CSV table of C-alpha atoms and ligand atoms in Angstrom, one decimal:
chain,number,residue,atom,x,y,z
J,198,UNK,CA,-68.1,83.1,-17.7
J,199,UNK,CA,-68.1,79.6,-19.0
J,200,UNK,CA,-70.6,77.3,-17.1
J,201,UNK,CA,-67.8,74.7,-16.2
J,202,UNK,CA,-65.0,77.9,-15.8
J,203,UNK,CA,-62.2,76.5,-13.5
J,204,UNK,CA,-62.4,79.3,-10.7
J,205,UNK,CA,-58.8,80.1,-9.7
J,206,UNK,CA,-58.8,81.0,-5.7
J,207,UNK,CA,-56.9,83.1,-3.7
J,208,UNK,CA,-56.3,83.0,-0.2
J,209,UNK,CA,-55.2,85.8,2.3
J,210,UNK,CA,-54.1,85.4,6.0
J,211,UNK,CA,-53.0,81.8,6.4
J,212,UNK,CA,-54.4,81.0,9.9
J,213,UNK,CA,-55.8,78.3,11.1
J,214,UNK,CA,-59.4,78.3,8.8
J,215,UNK,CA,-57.1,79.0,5.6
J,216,UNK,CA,-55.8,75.2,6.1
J,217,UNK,CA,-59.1,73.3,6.2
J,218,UNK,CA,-60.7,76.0,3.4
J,219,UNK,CA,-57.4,74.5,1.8
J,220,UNK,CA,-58.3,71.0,2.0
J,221,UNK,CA,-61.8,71.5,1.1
J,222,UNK,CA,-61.1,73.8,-1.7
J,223,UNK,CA,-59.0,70.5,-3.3
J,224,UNK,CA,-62.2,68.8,-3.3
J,225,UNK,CA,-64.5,70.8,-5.3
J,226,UNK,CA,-64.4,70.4,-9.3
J,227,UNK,CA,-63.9,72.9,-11.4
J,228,UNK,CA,-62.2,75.2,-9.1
J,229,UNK,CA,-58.6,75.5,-7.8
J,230,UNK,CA,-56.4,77.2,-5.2
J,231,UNK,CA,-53.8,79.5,-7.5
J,232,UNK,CA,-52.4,81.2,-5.3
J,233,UNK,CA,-52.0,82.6,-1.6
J,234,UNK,CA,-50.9,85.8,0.3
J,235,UNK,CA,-49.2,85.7,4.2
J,236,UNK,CA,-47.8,88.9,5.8
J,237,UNK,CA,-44.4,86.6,5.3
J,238,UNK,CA,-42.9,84.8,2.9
J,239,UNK,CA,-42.1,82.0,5.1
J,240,UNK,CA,-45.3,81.5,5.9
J,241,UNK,CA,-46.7,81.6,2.1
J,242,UNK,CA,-44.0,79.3,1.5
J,243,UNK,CA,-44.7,76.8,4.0
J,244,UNK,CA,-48.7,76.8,3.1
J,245,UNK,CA,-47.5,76.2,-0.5
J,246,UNK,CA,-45.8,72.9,0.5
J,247,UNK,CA,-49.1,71.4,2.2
J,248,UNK,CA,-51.4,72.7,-0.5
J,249,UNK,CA,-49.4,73.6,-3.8
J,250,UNK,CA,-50.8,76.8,-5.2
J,251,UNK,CA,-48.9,78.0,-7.9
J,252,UNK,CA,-48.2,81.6,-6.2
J,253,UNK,CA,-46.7,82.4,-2.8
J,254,UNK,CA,-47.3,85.9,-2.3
J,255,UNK,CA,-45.9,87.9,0.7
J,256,UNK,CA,-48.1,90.9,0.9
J,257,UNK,CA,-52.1,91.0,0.2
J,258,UNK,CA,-51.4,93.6,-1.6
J,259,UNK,CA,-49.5,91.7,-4.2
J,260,UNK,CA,-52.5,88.9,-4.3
J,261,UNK,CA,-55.5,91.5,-5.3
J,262,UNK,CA,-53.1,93.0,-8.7
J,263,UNK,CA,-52.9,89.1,-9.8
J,264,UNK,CA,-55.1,89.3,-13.0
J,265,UNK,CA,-55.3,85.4,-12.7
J,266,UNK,CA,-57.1,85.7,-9.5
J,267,UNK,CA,-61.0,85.1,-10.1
J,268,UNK,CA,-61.6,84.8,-6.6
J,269,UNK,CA,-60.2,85.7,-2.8
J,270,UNK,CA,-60.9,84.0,0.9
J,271,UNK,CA,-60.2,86.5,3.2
J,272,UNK,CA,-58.8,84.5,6.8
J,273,UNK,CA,-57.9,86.9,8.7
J,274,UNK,CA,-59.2,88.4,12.3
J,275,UNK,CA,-62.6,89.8,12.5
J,276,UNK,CA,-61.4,93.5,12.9
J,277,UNK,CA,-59.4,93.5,9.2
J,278,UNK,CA,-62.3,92.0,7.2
J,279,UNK,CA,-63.4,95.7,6.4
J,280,UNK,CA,-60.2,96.6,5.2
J,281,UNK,CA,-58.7,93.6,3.8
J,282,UNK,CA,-62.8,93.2,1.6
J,283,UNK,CA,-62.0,96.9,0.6
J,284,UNK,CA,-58.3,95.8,-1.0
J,285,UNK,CA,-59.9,93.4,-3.0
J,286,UNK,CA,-63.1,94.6,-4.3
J,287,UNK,CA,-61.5,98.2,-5.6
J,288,UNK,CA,-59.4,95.8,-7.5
J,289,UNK,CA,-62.4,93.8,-8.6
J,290,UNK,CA,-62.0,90.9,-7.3
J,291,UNK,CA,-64.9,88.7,-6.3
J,292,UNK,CA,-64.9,88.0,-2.5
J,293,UNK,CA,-65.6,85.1,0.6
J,294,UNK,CA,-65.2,86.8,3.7
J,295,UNK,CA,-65.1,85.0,6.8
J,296,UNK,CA,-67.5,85.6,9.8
J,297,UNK,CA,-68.3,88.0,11.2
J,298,UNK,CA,-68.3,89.8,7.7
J,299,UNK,CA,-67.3,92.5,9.7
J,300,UNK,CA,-66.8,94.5,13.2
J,301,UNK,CA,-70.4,96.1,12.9
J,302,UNK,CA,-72.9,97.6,10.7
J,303,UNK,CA,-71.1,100.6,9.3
J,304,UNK,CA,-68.5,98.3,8.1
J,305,UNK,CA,-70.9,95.9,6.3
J,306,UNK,CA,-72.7,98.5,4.6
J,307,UNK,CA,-69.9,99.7,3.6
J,308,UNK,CA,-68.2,96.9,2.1
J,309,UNK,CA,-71.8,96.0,0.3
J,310,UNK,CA,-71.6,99.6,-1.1
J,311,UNK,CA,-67.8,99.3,-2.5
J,312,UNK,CA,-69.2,95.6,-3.7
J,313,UNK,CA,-72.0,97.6,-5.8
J,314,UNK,CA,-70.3,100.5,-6.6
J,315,UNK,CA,-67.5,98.1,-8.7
J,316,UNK,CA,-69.9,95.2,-9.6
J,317,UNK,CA,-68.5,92.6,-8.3
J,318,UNK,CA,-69.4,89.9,-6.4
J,319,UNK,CA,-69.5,89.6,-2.5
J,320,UNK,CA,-70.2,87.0,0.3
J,321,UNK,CA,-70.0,86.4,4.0
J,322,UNK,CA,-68.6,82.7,4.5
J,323,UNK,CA,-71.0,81.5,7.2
J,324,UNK,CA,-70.9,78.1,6.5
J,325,UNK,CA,-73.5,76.7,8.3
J,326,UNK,CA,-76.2,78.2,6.3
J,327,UNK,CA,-74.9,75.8,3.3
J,328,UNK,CA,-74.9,72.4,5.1
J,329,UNK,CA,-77.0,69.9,3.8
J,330,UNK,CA,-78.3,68.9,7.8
J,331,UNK,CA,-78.9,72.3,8.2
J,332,UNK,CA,-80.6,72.9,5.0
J,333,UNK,CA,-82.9,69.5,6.0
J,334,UNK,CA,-83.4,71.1,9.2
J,335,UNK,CA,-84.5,74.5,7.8
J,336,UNK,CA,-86.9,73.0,4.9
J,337,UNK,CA,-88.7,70.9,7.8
J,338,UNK,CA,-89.2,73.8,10.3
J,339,UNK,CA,-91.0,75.9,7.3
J,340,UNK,CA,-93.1,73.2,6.5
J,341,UNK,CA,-94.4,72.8,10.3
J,342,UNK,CA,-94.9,69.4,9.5
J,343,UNK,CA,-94.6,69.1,13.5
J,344,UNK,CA,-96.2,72.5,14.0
J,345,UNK,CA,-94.5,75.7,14.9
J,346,UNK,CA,-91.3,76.1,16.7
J,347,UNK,CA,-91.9,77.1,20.8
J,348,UNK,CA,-88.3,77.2,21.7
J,349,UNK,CA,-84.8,77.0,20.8
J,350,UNK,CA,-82.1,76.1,23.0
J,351,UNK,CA,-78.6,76.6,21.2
J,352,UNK,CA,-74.9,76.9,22.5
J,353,UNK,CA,-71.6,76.6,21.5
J,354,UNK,CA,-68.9,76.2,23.9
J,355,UNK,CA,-65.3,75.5,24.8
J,356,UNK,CA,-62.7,76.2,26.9
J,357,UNK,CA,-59.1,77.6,25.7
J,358,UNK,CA,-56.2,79.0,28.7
J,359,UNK,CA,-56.3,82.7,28.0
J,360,UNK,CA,-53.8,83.9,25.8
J,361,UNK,CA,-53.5,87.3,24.3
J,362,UNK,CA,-51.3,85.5,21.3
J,363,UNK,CA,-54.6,83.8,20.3
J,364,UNK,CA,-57.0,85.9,18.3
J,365,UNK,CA,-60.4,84.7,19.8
J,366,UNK,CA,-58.8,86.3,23.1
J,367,UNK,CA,-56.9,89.9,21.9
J,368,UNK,CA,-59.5,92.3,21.6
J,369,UNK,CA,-57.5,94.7,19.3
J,370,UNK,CA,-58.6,92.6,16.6
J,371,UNK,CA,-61.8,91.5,17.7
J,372,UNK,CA,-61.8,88.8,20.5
J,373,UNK,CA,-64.3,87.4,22.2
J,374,UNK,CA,-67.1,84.6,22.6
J,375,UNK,CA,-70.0,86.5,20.7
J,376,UNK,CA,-68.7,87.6,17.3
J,377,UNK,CA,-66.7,84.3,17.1
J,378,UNK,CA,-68.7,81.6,18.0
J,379,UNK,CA,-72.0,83.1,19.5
J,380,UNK,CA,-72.7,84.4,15.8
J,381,UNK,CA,-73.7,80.8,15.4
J,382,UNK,CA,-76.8,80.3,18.0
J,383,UNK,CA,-77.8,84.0,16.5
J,384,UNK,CA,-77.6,82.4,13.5
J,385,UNK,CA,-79.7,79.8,14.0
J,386,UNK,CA,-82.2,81.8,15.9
J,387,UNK,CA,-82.1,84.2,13.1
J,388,UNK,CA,-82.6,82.2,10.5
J,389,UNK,CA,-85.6,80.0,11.8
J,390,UNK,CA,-87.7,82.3,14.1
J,391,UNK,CA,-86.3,85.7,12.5
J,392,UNK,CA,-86.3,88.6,14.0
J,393,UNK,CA,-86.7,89.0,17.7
J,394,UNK,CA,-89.3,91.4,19.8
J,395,UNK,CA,-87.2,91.6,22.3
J,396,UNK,CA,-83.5,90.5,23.6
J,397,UNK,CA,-82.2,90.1,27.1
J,398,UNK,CA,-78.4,89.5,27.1
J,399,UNK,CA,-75.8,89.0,30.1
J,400,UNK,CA,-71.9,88.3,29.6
J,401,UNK,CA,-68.3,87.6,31.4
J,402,UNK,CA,-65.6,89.1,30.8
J,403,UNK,CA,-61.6,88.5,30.7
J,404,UNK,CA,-59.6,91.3,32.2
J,405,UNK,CA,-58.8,92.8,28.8
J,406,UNK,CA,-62.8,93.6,28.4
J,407,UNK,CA,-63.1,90.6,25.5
J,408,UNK,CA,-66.5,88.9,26.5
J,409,UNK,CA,-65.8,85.2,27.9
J,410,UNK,CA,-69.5,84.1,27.9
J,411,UNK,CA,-72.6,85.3,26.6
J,412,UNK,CA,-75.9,84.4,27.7
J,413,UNK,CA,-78.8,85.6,24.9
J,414,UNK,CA,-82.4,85.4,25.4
J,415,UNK,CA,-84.9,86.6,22.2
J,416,UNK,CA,-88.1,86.5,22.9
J,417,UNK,CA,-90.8,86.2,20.2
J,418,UNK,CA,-94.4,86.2,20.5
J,419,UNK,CA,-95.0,82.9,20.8
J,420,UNK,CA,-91.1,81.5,21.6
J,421,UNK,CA,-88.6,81.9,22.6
J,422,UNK,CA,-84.4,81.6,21.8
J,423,UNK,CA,-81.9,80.6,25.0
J,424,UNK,CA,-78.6,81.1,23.2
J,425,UNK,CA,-75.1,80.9,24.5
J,426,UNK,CA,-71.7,81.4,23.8
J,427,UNK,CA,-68.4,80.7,26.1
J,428,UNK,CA,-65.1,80.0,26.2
J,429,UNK,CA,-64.9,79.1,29.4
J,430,UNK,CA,-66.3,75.8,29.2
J,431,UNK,CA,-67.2,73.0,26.8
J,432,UNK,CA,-70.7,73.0,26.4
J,433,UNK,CA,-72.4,70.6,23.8
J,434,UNK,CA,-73.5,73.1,20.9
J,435,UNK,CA,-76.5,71.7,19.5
J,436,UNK,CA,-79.4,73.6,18.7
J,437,UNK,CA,-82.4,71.9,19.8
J,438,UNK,CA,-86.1,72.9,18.7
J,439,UNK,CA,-89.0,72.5,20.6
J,440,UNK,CA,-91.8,72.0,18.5
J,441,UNK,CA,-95.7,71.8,18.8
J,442,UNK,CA,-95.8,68.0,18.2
J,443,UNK,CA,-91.7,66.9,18.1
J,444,UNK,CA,-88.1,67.9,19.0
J,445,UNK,CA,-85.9,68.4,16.3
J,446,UNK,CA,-82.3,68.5,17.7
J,447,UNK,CA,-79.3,69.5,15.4
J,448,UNK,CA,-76.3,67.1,16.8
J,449,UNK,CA,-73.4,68.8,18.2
J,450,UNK,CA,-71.6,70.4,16.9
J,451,UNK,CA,-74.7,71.8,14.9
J,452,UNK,CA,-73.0,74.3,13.3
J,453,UNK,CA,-70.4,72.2,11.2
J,454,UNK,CA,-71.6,68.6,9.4
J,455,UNK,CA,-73.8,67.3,11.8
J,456,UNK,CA,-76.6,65.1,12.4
J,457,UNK,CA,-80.2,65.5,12.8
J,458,UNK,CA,-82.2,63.7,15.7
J,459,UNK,CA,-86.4,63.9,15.6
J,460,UNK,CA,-88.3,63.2,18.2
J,461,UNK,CA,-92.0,62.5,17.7
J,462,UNK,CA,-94.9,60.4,19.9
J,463,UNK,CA,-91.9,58.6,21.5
J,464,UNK,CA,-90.2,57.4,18.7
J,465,UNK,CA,-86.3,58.9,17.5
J,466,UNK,CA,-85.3,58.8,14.4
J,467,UNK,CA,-81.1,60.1,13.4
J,468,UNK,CA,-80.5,61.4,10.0
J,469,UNK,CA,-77.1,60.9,8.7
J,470,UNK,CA,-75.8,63.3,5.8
J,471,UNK,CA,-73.0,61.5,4.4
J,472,UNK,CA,-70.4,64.0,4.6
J,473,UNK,CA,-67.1,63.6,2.9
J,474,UNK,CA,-65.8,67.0,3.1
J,475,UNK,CA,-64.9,69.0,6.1
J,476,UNK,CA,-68.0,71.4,5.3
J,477,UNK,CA,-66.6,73.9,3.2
J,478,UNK,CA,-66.8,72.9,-0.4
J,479,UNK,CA,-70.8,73.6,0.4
J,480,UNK,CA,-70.1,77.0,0.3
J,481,UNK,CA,-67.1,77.0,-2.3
J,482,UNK,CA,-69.3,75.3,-4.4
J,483,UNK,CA,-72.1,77.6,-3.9
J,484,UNK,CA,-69.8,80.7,-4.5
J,485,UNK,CA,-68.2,79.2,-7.4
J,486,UNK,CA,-71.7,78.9,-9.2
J,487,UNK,CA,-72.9,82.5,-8.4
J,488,UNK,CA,-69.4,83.6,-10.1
J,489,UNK,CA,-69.7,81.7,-13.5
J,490,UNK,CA,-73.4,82.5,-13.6
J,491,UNK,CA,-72.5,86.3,-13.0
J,492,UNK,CA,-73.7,87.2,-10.1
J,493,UNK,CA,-73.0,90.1,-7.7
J,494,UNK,CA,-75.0,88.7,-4.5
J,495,UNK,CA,-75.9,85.2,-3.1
J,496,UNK,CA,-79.8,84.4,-2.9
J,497,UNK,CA,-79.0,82.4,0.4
J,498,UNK,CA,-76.3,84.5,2.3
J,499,UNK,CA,-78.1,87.3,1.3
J,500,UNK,CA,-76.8,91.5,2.3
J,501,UNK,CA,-79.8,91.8,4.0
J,502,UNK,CA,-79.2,88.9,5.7
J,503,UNK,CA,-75.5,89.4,6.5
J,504,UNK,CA,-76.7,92.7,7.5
J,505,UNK,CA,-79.5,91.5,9.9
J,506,UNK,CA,-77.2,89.6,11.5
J,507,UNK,CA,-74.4,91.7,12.4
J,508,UNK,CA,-77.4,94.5,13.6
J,509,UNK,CA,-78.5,91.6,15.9
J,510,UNK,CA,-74.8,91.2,17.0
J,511,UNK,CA,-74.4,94.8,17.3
J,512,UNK,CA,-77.8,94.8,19.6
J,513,UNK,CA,-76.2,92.3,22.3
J,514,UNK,CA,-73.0,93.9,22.3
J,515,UNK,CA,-75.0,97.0,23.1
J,516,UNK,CA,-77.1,95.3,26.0
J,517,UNK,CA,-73.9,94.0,27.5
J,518,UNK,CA,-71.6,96.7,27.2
J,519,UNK,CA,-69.1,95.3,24.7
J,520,UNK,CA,-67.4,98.3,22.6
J,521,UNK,CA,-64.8,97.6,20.2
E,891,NAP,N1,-66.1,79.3,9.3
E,891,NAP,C1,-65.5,78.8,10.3
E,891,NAP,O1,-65.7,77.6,10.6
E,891,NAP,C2,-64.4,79.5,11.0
E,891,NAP,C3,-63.6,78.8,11.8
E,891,NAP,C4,-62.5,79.5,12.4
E,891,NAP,C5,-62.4,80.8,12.2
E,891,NAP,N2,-63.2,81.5,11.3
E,891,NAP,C6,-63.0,82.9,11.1
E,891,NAP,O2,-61.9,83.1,10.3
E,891,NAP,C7,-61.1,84.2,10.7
E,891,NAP,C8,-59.7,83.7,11.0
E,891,NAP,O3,-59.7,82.8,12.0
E,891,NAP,P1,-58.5,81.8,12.3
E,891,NAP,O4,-58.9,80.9,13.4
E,891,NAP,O5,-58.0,81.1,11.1
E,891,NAP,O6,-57.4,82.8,12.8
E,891,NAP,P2,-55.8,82.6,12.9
E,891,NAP,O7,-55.4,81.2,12.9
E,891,NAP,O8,-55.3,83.5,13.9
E,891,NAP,O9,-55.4,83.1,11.4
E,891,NAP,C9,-55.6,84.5,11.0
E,891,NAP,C10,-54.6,84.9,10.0
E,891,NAP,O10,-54.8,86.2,9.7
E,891,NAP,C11,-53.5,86.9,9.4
E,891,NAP,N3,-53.4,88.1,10.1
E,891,NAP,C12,-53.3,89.3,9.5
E,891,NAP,N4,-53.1,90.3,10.4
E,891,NAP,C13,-53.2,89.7,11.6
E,891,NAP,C14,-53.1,90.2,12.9
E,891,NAP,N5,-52.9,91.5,13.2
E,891,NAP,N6,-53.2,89.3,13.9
E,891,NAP,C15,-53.3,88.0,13.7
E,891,NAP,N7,-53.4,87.5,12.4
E,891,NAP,C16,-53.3,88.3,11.4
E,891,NAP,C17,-52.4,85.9,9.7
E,891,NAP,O11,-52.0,85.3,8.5
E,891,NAP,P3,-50.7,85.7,7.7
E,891,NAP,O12,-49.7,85.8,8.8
E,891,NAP,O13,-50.5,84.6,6.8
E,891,NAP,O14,-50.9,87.0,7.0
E,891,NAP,C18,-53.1,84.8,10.5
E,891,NAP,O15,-52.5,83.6,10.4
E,891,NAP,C19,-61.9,84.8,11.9
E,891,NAP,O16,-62.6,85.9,11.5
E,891,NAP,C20,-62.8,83.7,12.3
E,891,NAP,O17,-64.0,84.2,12.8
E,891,NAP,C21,-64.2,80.8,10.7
């Protein structure tokens, strides 16, 4: 592929997170969003009036057999990722998958497998792990500049009325607090102090057996993680680190463009980032590059790291009894 390629996107499920990928998407160079795919045409038609892609498909289906397509988002609920991945890699089309990649180990091996097995390229979309205040945050843990990390308090919170309309609630296609927003405290236990020794875990739930708050300890050797998730409540998410010599607190909301607070003999200092985007093109951007460069895997949202991760989730859904 040429190095400066314009990558034509396509987008499937047109929910909520399609929108802002939208907007983003409009922002990166080089890149543009061709076409999209609803379970209706009214709906394709109406996202095609906001953001002007060039098809309005009504069926997936018709989206993966577009030979224009270099590139697919897949928006929809946790619980079709597996399926909807599937669709598009046997048709070899590269793909962004939203988090979780999947519903549970099985299904992420398997989608890495039908990624291999038709060379082409795959990612899970988590964000976060692409934000420049993350990236800062990340860089200056390693270096222990401020020593080693003790603890890590992270959360992410908020409170919605309980409606079995809403996805995050109906567990038929994956509600829940953990795998939609407690994947991020995971997450950034995961990816600073690794792997735990051990986890403790207790959760809520909502009458239809979707968890409503999880509370997440993993305890390391020498640390430990307090992570929680709820949707019963606001609650600031930030992920604070308690260093030897300093606290380093990602602002809320940590997981999206953020700030970055440190705390050292007394004195505070904020970083700002700059951001101009919503926080998407990071990852766009990044997926964009691995495509032109020919590349079948990302060397930051790694499989074994998408893998990890949804082992880890598997792990607390274990602890607390949450079966899908
Ligand atoms: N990275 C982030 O910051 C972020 C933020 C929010 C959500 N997400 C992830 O993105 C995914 C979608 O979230 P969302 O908030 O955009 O959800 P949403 O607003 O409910 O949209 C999901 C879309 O999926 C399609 N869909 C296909 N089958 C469906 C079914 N059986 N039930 C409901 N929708 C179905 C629908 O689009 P059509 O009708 O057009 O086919 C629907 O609009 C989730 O996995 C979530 O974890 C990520």
């Amino acid at each position: 592929m040429k190095s400066n390629k314009t990558i034509k996107w396509g987008i499937i499920g047109l929910g909520k997170i399609a929108h802002q990928f939208a907007t983003d998407l409009a922002k990166v160079t080089n890149a543009e969003l061709y076409a999209v795919a609803s379970r209706t045409q009214e709906k394709a038609d109406n996202f095609s009036q906001k953001f002007n892609p060039e098809v309005g498909y009504d069926s997936y289906e018709k989206l993966v057999r577009d030979p224009q397509v270099d590139a697919i988002y897949i928006a929809t609920p946790h619980s079709l990722h597996k399926g909807n991945t599937l669709l598009c890699l046997q048709n070899k089309k590269a793909v962004l998958c939203e988090k979780p990649f999947a519903m549970n180990l099985q299904e992420v091996e398997e989608m890495i497998t039908i990624a291999k097995e038709n060379d082409v390229l795959l990612m899970e979309a988590l964000w976060t792990h692409f934000l420049p205040h993350y990236n800062y945050v990340l860089e200056l843990l390693k270096s222990e500049k401020f020593g080693s990390i003790k603890k890590l308090e992270a959360d992410f919170g908020f409170k919605l009325a309980f409606d079995l309309n809403n996805r995050l609630f109906n567990k038929e296609v994956g509600g829940g607090s953990l795998l939609d927003i407690g994947i991020y405290p995971i997450f950034a236990a995961l990816s600073t102090l690794g792997n735990p020794d051990s986890i403790n875990a207790n959760a809520t739930f909502f009458e239809n057996k979707a968890d409503s708050s999880c509370d997440i300890v993993f305890n390391y050797k020498d640390a430990k993680a307090v992570l929680k998730s709820t949707l019963l409540e606001e609650t600031k998410t930030e992920a604070i680190f308690t260093l030897t010599n300093a606290i380093v607190k990602v602002n809320s909301r940590f997981h999206e463009p953020s700030t970055v607070t440190i705390i050292t003999d007394g004195k505070e200092e904020t970083l700002d980032f700059g951001y101009n985007t919503i926080g998407y093109s990071y990852e766009i951007e990044h997926f964009n590059q691995l495509l032109r460069d020919g590349k079948k895997e990302s060397d930051i949202m790694t499989f074994d790291f998408s893998k990890n991760l949804i082992k880890t989730l598997d792990t607390v859904r274990k602890i607390i009894g949450l079966e899908y």
